[in-house]
CSV table of C-alpha atoms in Angstrom, one decimal:
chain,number,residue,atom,x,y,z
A,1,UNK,CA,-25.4,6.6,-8.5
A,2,UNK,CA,-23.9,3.2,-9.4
A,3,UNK,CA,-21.3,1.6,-6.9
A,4,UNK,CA,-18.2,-0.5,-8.2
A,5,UNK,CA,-16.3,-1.9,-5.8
A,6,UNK,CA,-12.4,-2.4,-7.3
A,7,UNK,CA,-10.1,-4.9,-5.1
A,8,UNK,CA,-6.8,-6.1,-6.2
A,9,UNK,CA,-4.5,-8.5,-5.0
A,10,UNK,CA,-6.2,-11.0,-2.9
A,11,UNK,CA,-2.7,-13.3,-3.0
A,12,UNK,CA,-4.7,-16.3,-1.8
A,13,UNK,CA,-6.1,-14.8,1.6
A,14,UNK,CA,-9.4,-16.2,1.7
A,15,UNK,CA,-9.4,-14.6,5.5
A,16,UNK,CA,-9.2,-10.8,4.2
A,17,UNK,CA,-11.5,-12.0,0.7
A,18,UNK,CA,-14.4,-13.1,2.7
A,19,UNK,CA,-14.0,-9.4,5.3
A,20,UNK,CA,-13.7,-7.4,2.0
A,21,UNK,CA,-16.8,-9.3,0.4
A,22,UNK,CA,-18.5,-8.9,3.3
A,23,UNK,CA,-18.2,-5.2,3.7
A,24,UNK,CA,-19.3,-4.3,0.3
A,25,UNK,CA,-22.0,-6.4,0.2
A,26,UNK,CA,-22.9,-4.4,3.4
A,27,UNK,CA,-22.3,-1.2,1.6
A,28,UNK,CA,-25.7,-2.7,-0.7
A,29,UNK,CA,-22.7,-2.9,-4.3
A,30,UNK,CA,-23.0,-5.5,-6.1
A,31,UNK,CA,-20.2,-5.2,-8.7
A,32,UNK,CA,-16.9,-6.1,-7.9
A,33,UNK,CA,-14.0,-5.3,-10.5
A,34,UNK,CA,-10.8,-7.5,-9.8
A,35,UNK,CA,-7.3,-5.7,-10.8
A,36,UNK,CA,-5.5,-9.2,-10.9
A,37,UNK,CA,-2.9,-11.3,-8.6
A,38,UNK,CA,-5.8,-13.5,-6.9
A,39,UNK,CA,-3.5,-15.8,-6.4
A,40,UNK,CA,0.6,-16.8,-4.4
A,41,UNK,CA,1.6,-15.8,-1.3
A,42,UNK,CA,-1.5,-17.0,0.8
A,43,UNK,CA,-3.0,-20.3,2.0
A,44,UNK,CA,-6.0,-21.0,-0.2
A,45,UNK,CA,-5.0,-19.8,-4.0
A,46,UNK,CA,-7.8,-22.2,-5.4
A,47,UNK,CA,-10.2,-20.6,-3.2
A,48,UNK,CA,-10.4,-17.2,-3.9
A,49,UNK,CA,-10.1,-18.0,-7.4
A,50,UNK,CA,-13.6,-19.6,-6.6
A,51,UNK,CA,-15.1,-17.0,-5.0
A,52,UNK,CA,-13.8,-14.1,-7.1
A,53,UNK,CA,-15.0,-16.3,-10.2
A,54,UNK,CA,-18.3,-16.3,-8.5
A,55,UNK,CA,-18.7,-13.1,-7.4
A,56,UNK,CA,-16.4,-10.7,-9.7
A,57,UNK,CA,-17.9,-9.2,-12.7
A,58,UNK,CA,-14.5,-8.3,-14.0
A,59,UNK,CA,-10.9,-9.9,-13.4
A,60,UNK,CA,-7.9,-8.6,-15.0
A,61,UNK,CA,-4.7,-10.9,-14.7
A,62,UNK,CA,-1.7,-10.0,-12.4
A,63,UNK,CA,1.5,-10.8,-12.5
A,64,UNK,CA,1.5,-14.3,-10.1
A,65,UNK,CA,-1.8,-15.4,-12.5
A,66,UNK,CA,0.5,-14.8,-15.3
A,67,UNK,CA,3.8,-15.8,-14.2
A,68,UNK,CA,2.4,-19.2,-12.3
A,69,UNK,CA,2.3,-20.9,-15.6
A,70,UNK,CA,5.8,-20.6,-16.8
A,71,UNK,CA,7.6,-19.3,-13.9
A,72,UNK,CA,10.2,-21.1,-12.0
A,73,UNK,CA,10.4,-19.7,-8.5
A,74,UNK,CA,10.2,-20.6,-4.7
A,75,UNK,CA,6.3,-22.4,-4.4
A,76,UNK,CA,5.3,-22.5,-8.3
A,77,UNK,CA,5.1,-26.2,-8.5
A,78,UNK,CA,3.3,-26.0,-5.0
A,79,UNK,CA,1.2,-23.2,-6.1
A,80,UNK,CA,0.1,-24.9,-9.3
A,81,UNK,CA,-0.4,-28.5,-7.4
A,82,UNK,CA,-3.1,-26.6,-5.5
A,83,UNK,CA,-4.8,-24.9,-8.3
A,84,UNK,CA,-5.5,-27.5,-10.8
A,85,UNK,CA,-5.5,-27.7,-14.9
A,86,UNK,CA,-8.7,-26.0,-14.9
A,87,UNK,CA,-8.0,-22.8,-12.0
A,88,UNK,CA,-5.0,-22.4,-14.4
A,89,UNK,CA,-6.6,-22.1,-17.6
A,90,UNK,CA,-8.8,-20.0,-16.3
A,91,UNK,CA,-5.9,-17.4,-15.4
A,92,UNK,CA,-4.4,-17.9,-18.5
A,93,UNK,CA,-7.1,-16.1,-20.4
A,94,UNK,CA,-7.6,-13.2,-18.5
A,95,UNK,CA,-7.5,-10.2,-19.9
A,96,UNK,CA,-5.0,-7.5,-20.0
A,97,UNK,CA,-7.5,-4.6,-18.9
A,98,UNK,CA,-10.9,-3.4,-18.8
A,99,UNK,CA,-12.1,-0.3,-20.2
A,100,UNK,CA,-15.5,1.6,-19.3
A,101,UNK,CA,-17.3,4.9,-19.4
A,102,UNK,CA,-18.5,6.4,-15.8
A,103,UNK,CA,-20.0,9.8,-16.0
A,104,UNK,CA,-19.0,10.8,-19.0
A,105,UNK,CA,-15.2,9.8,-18.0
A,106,UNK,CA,-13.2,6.7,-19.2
A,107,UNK,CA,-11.6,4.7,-16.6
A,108,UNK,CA,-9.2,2.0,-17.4
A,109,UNK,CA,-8.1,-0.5,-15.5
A,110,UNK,CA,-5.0,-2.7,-15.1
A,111,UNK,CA,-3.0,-4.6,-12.7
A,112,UNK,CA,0.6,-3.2,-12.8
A,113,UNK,CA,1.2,-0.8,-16.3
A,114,UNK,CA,0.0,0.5,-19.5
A,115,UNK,CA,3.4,-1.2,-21.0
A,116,UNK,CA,3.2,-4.5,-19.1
A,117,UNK,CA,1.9,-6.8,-15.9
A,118,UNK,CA,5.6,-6.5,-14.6
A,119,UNK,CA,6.5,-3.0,-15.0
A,120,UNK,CA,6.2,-1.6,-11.5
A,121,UNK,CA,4.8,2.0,-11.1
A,122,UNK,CA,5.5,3.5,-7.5
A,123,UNK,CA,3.6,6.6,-6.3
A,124,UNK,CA,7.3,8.5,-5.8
A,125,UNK,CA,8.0,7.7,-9.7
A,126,UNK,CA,8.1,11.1,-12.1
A,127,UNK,CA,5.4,12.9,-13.6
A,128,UNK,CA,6.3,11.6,-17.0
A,129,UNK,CA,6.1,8.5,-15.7
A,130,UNK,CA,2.9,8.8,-14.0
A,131,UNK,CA,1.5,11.0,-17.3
A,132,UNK,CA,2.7,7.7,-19.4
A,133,UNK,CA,0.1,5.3,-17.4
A,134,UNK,CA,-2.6,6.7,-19.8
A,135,UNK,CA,-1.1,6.1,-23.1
A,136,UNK,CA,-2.5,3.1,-25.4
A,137,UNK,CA,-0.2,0.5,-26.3
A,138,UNK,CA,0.7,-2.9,-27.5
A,139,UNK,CA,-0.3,-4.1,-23.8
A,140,UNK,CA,-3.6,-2.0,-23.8
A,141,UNK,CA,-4.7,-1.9,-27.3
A,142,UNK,CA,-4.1,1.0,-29.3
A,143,UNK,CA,-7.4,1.8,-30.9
A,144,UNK,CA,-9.3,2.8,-27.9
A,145,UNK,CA,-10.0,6.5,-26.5
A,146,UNK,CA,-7.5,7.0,-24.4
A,147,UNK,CA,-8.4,7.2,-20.5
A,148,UNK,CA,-9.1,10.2,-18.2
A,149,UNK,CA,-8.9,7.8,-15.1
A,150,UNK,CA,-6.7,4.9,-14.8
A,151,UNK,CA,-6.6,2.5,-12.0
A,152,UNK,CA,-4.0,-0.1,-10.7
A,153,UNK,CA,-3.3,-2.5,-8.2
A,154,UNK,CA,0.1,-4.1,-7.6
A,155,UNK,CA,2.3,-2.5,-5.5
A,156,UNK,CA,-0.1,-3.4,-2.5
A,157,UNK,CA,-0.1,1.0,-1.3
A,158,UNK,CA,-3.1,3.0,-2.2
A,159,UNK,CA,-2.6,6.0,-3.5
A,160,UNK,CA,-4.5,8.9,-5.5
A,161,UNK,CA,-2.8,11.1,-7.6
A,162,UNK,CA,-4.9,13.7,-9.5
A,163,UNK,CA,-2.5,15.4,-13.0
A,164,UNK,CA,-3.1,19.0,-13.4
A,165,UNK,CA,-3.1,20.5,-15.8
A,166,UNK,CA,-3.8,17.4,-17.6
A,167,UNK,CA,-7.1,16.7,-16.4
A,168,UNK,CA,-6.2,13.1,-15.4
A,169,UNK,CA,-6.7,10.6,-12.4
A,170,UNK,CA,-4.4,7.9,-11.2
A,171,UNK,CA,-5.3,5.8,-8.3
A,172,UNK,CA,-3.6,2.4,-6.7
A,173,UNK,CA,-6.5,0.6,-4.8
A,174,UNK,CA,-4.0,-1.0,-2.6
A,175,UNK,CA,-4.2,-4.5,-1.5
A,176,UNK,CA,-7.1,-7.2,0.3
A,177,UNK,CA,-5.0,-9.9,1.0
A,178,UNK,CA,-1.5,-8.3,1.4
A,179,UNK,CA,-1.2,-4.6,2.3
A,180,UNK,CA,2.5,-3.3,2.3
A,181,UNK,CA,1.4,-0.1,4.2
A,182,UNK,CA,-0.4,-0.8,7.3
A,183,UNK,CA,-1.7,-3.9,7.7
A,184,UNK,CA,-5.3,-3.3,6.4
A,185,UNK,CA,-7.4,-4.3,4.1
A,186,UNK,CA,-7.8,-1.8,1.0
A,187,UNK,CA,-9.8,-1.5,-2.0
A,188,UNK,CA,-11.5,1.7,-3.8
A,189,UNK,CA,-15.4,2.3,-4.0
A,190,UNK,CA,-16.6,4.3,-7.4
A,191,UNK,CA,-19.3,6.2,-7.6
A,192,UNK,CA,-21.0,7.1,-10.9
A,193,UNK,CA,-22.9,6.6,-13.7
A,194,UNK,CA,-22.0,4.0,-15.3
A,195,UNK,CA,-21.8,3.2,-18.8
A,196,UNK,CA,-22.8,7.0,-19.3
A,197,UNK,CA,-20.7,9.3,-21.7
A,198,UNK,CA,-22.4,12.5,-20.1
A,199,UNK,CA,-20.6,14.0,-17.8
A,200,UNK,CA,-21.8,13.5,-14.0
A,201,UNK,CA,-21.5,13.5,-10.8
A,202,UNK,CA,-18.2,11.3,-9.6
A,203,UNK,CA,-16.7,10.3,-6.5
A,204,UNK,CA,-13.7,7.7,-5.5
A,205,UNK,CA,-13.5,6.4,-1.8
A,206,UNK,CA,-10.4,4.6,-0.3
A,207,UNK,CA,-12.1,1.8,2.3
A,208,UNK,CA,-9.7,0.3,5.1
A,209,UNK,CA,-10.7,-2.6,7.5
A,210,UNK,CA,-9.1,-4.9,9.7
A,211,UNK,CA,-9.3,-8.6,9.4
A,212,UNK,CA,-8.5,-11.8,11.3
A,213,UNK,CA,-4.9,-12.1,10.3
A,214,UNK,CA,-3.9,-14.5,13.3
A,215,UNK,CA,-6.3,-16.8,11.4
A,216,UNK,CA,-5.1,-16.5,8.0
A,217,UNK,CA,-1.6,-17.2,9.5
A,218,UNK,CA,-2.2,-20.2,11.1
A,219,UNK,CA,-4.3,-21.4,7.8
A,220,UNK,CA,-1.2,-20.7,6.3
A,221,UNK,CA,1.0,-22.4,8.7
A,222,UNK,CA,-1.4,-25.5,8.3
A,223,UNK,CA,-1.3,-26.2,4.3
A,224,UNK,CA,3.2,-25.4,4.8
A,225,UNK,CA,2.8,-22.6,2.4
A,226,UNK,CA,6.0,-21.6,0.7
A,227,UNK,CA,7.8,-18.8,2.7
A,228,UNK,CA,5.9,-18.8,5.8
A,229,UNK,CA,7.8,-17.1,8.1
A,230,UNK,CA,8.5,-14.0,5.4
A,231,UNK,CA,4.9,-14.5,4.5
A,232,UNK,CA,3.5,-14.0,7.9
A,233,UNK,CA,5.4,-11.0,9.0
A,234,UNK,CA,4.2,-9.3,5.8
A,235,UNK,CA,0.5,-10.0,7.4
A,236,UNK,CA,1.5,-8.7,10.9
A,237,UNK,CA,3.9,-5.7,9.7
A,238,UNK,CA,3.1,-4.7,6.2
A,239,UNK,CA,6.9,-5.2,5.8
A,240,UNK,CA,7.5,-6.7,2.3
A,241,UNK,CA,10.0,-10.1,2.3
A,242,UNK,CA,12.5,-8.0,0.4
A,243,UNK,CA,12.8,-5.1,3.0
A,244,UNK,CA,12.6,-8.3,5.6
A,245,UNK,CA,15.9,-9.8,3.7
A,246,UNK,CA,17.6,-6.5,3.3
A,247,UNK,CA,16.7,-5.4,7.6
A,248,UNK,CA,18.2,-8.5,8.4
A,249,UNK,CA,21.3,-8.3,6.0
A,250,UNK,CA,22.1,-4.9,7.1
């Protein structure tokens, strides 16, 4: 069977990109699907837009490649300093999603929604909700078939969620360079036929690893990256900045 490897959310973590590469290459894959956000947060954006450039077959944009053009918050201007014109550009033009047949099933995949890159799906949202991630829209295309499987990254949790009776499979792959769960590496392995409309055998396998995060902090800590100190707790805990604020406010 053909192997695809799908990570998301890197967020500049060349410490976790390089354990993650190195695993599935281990695993013998050799295609790597990227659901977006390579970039914010960690120490080395321009990096692991390198290396996913190099070594990615498919990159979707997230919401930090997306709102790092335009937006206005803590870091942009620091962000973009360290990217360049030409990292940018290259963020700007990624697609929305990507679309293929495996086993005679269609899988989608996007960073955040079917309605947008900032609509925020949780795994504790309603069925509706959860049914809705499948439909075409403006943000997907409306012309295509529509998907049996749909993946997503953004909310740094895996999860796998299988619709019955409605024959349909959501999955979050979780997070490489920022889990909000444990602090562990995650990304999803599919197994199939790809680029096959007959149906087949199928598999989908959630990987954990650990990483050096002490290192990625103090690469962090050496560039001054914007919101250290929230930044590194989230490595250590898996506690997101907000929840930080809000534990600290309370």
């Amino acid at each position: 069977m053909d192997k695809i490897a799908v990570i998301s959310d890197v967020h500049g973590n060349m410490s976790a990109l390089e354990t993650v590469i190195e695993d599935i290459r281990g695993r013998g894959i050799d295609l790597i699907y990227n659901l977006g956000d390579l970039i914010g947060k960690g120490a080395r954006s321009d990096l692991t837009v390198d290396l996913c450039r190099e070594l990615c077959q498919v990159i979707v944009r997230g919401n930090w490649d997306d709102a790092i053009h335009e937006g206005d918050f803590v870091g942009s201007q620091w962000y973009r300093a360290q990217l360049g014109a030409d990292r940018l550009a290259y963020l700007r033009a990624l697609p929305n999603i990507y679309d293929f047949w495996l086993s005679g099933k269609r899988v989608r995949l996007f960073h955040a929604s079917q309605e947008s890159l900032y609509t925020r799906i949780y795994p504790t949202d309603s069925l509706d909700t959860h049914k809705a991630m499948f439909a075409n829209t403006a943000f997907t295309g409306l012309d295509a078939p529509q998907p049996e499987i749909v993946g997503y990254g953004d909310i740094h949790t895996p999860y796998l969620l299988p619709l019955y009776p409605h024959k349909k499979l959501l999955f979050n792959t979780g997070s490489v360079g920022n889990p909000l769960d444990v602090p562990l590496i995650s990304y999803v392995i599919l197994s199939g036929t790809l680029d096959s409309q007959a149906a087949g055998a199928f598999s989908l396998d959630f990987i954990r690893l650990p990483y050096d995060i002490e290192r990625e902090v103090e690469d962090a800590r050496r560039v001054n990256v914007p919101e250290f100190e929230a930044y590194a707790v989230e490595l250590r805990t898996a506690v997101y900045r907000r929840a930080q604020r809000e534990a600290n406010e309370a």
